[in-house]
């Protein structure tokens, strides 16, 4: 294992794989904050050069946090398919990049290799890729999830309807749901971030969405994004939940701060399999994003991109229906501007798909970051080309509860039209019957008038 | 279901309340440049688009159920009933969204004016951040002072004050300019009424909440209170908070702070907040505690 190279006659030595991974990262304010990022552009490229010659075996044997010290490392390593690993462990990361991009390599071939990967390998190969590499590579990999209904099939694009309300008011939530439906949004899930994280409130909101789904016969699934322990209790008390939601991270410490660990998530997965309102088999919904570990001092000096890959590795254990990436949500101390957020979004989508996850994306921004609507729309279009399974749908992109901006009902409809994509099958038929979309999947003259559902 | 008559009544009532602001025309949405009352039309320019009450504005040209749509909008501040141009926003919707975001960004990226500091007889110090960029990307530096700035604080301020109150930009200069003066004066007056002595007020540039711990230690204050601009949302960029702690120390748990948030004209108005804060400080001095340790 060689950890040193020379560029233009200048030597660049690195101490260990962890340092190579951090310095090979494109510029991110989070890595600079931790003092682990490359000091110069040349050092960054030198780190990429060193990384390109490391083998998959080098990366497996040098996890950024040791196996003995971290549950996330253990979960990931224990899932490796040893037979496939034996076939590929001698590959260099440089070769692996070319393998993914090769015309002869299909999505199914990548998915097979994926079974033998650890997250350091996933992050490593993504660090060697340019933005268009990330889009092209990811576009080969389709990961389908089924809860009540299937999403993620080729030719489709789905959306989570996010009808949040600053007081969890059911009338207000219903109003936003009907508006979203009138633009064709809501086939991935109708999911509410509640203001009040209590069992009673979670039950009330789960029941409310479930009633709406019943009243208008909407072929979708519901979710209330309170803490998973709150949702578990709500389900034990009989509330109808199609899936469980939880934010997860890439270190054991960070998960602990989020109030979860493997044991708890195992228990939740068993519970939703036996008591949930949907047949599955994919019944979990995870939210992730670069920088969450460093924002709560649980990063172990590891770069935010590698930790994000580890988050996916951890989440894979639970065969999720949806993984939603929200890099951009925390703020400028993790991702400084539009350029950094777009890069992170493309990395995350690629890394998630390479891990085997049904990735959806929430290219988003807060108001104390040097990002505006145009940056966000750029990220959204690039991710749609890359084949993201789904996006959020927020009225005019303005989340009035969480105070940040995300993709809107209008963005969602536009993406489908631009790339000739359709909603999930059953939802598509429902929209046609309701007069929102025509047979070709285009908005009708009535689309956008939520009051058509009041009849 | 409600009867047709009832719907008619609701529509009439709503239209009356709006003063005829909604005019649904055939095939087109309401003409946004006219008929919108309270729009603050200037003689030499266009009306101010940010004064339009979005809750009462329906841009859907011929809704199946206008009264129903208005009821829906009444139940949430979400931007509903906005209609579309193809699949995209109408120009008016896009401009209003960009204007609201512009106000939020400007609140973050603009500095509190020197006039504000002078007008309030304050002096200014800064944390270890050298620029706005550094302030945004290095939360740690926004909680610390270098020796020079700490020396200025110690030289110009009354030592060991019972209550030290200062103002800091935080993430919204707009919030500080809109609220801090009134809040500060009301707190000082309130405390005077209780016979409580207040230290020397000053302004901290590039300040995070935690800078109050360094202030508290440096000046030996019994109670420290900072009035600080909060991260703006699209609804308002003017929200300010007061963070108050009893004998704050660097590295203490966050749970030891008491927070009065949402101080702005649409939330708790500045003067009202000031009176409330003065009362909290009085109780803190009596109970010698703050945050979760203090039962209000």
XYZ file of C-alpha atoms in Angstrom, chain B residues 33-179:
147
model
C -51.128 45.085 -10.981
C -54.489 46.494 -10.238
C -57.245 46.232 -7.708
C -55.029 45.035 -4.910
C -55.792 47.280 -2.032
C -53.286 48.070 0.663
C -50.564 47.510 -1.822
C -48.773 50.710 -0.906
C -48.781 52.133 -4.414
C -46.215 54.868 -4.871
C -46.954 57.734 -7.208
C -43.654 57.403 -9.009
C -43.248 53.635 -9.029
C -44.781 50.198 -8.905
C -46.698 48.928 -5.912
C -44.736 46.987 -3.295
C -45.388 43.300 -4.075
C -44.367 42.237 -0.585
C -47.400 43.931 0.975
C -49.855 41.563 -0.727
C -51.502 39.193 1.749
C -50.739 35.832 0.152
C -53.314 34.089 2.305
C -56.075 35.931 0.513
C -54.666 35.738 -2.981
C -55.956 33.058 -5.358
C -54.255 32.903 -8.746
C -56.148 29.856 -10.056
C -58.165 31.321 -12.954
C -61.442 29.413 -12.748
C -61.349 27.248 -9.669
C -64.062 24.617 -9.338
C -64.711 25.839 -5.834
C -63.350 29.303 -5.043
C -64.834 29.430 -1.569
C -63.367 26.029 -0.800
C -59.969 27.119 -2.057
C -60.069 30.243 0.102
C -60.995 28.150 3.122
C -58.036 25.894 2.405
C -55.708 28.867 2.196
C -57.101 30.268 5.418
C -56.000 27.096 7.244
C -52.294 27.323 6.433
C -49.539 29.852 5.689
C -48.355 27.532 2.861
C -48.298 29.132 -0.601
C -51.355 27.444 -2.123
C -53.619 28.292 -5.055
C -50.720 29.883 -6.920
C -51.535 28.384 -10.333
C -48.824 28.046 -12.990
C -47.318 29.042 -16.345
C -46.961 25.669 -18.074
C -45.581 23.639 -15.183
C -43.695 26.648 -13.714
C -44.681 29.474 -11.362
C -46.494 32.556 -12.467
C -44.149 35.550 -12.624
C -45.782 37.109 -9.585
C -45.274 33.967 -7.476
C -41.641 33.664 -8.512
C -40.896 37.321 -7.783
C -42.549 37.226 -4.365
C -40.640 34.061 -3.429
C -37.373 35.631 -4.555
C -38.179 38.851 -2.678
C -38.873 36.983 0.563
C -35.655 35.021 0.187
C -33.739 38.211 -0.676
C -34.878 39.800 2.589
C -33.699 36.725 4.461
C -30.303 36.682 2.746
C -29.754 40.394 3.164
C -30.531 40.061 6.852
C -27.760 37.471 7.154
C -25.144 39.002 4.874
C -25.526 42.709 5.759
C -23.781 44.152 8.816
C -25.516 46.021 11.619
C -24.932 49.727 10.868
C -22.497 51.921 12.763
C -25.382 54.346 13.250
C -27.201 51.724 15.291
C -24.212 51.309 17.601
C -23.699 55.066 17.942
C -27.399 55.831 18.417
C -27.534 53.472 21.381
C -24.375 54.924 22.987
C -22.606 51.629 22.566
C -19.088 50.692 21.585
C -18.392 47.685 19.374
C -16.101 44.696 19.785
C -15.872 41.596 17.638
C -15.360 37.894 18.115
C -12.429 36.035 16.587
C -14.132 35.920 13.179
C -12.387 38.097 10.615
C -15.243 38.246 8.125
C -18.876 37.344 7.556
C -17.721 34.230 5.683
C -15.634 33.093 8.592
C -18.494 33.822 10.939
C -20.817 31.558 8.930
C -18.379 28.694 8.502
C -16.667 28.752 11.915
C -19.265 28.699 14.694
C -16.453 28.035 17.172
C -14.703 31.367 16.453
C -17.984 33.251 16.839
C -18.020 32.235 20.504
C -14.537 33.559 21.355
C -12.724 36.911 21.724
C -9.047 37.633 21.184
C -7.019 39.376 23.895
C -7.378 42.799 22.298
C -11.164 42.729 22.179
C -11.436 41.223 25.641
C -9.167 44.011 26.942
C -11.492 46.633 25.397
C -14.474 44.981 27.050
C -12.789 44.933 30.448
C -11.592 48.520 30.123
C -14.879 50.068 29.006
C -17.393 48.067 31.049
C -18.401 48.255 34.686
C -16.810 45.292 36.499
C -18.870 42.537 38.136
C -22.262 43.910 37.085
C -25.412 42.443 38.521
C -26.830 42.257 34.987
C -24.844 42.618 31.755
C -26.971 43.174 28.649
C -25.461 43.434 25.178
C -26.551 43.220 21.555
C -25.098 40.980 18.838
C -25.762 40.541 15.120
C -26.084 36.739 15.091
C -27.711 35.634 11.829
C -29.906 38.689 11.215
C -28.794 42.309 11.221
C -32.350 43.226 10.180
C -33.734 41.697 13.379
C -31.296 43.702 15.497
C -32.029 46.981 13.729
C -35.779 46.412 13.996
C -36.053 45.300 17.619
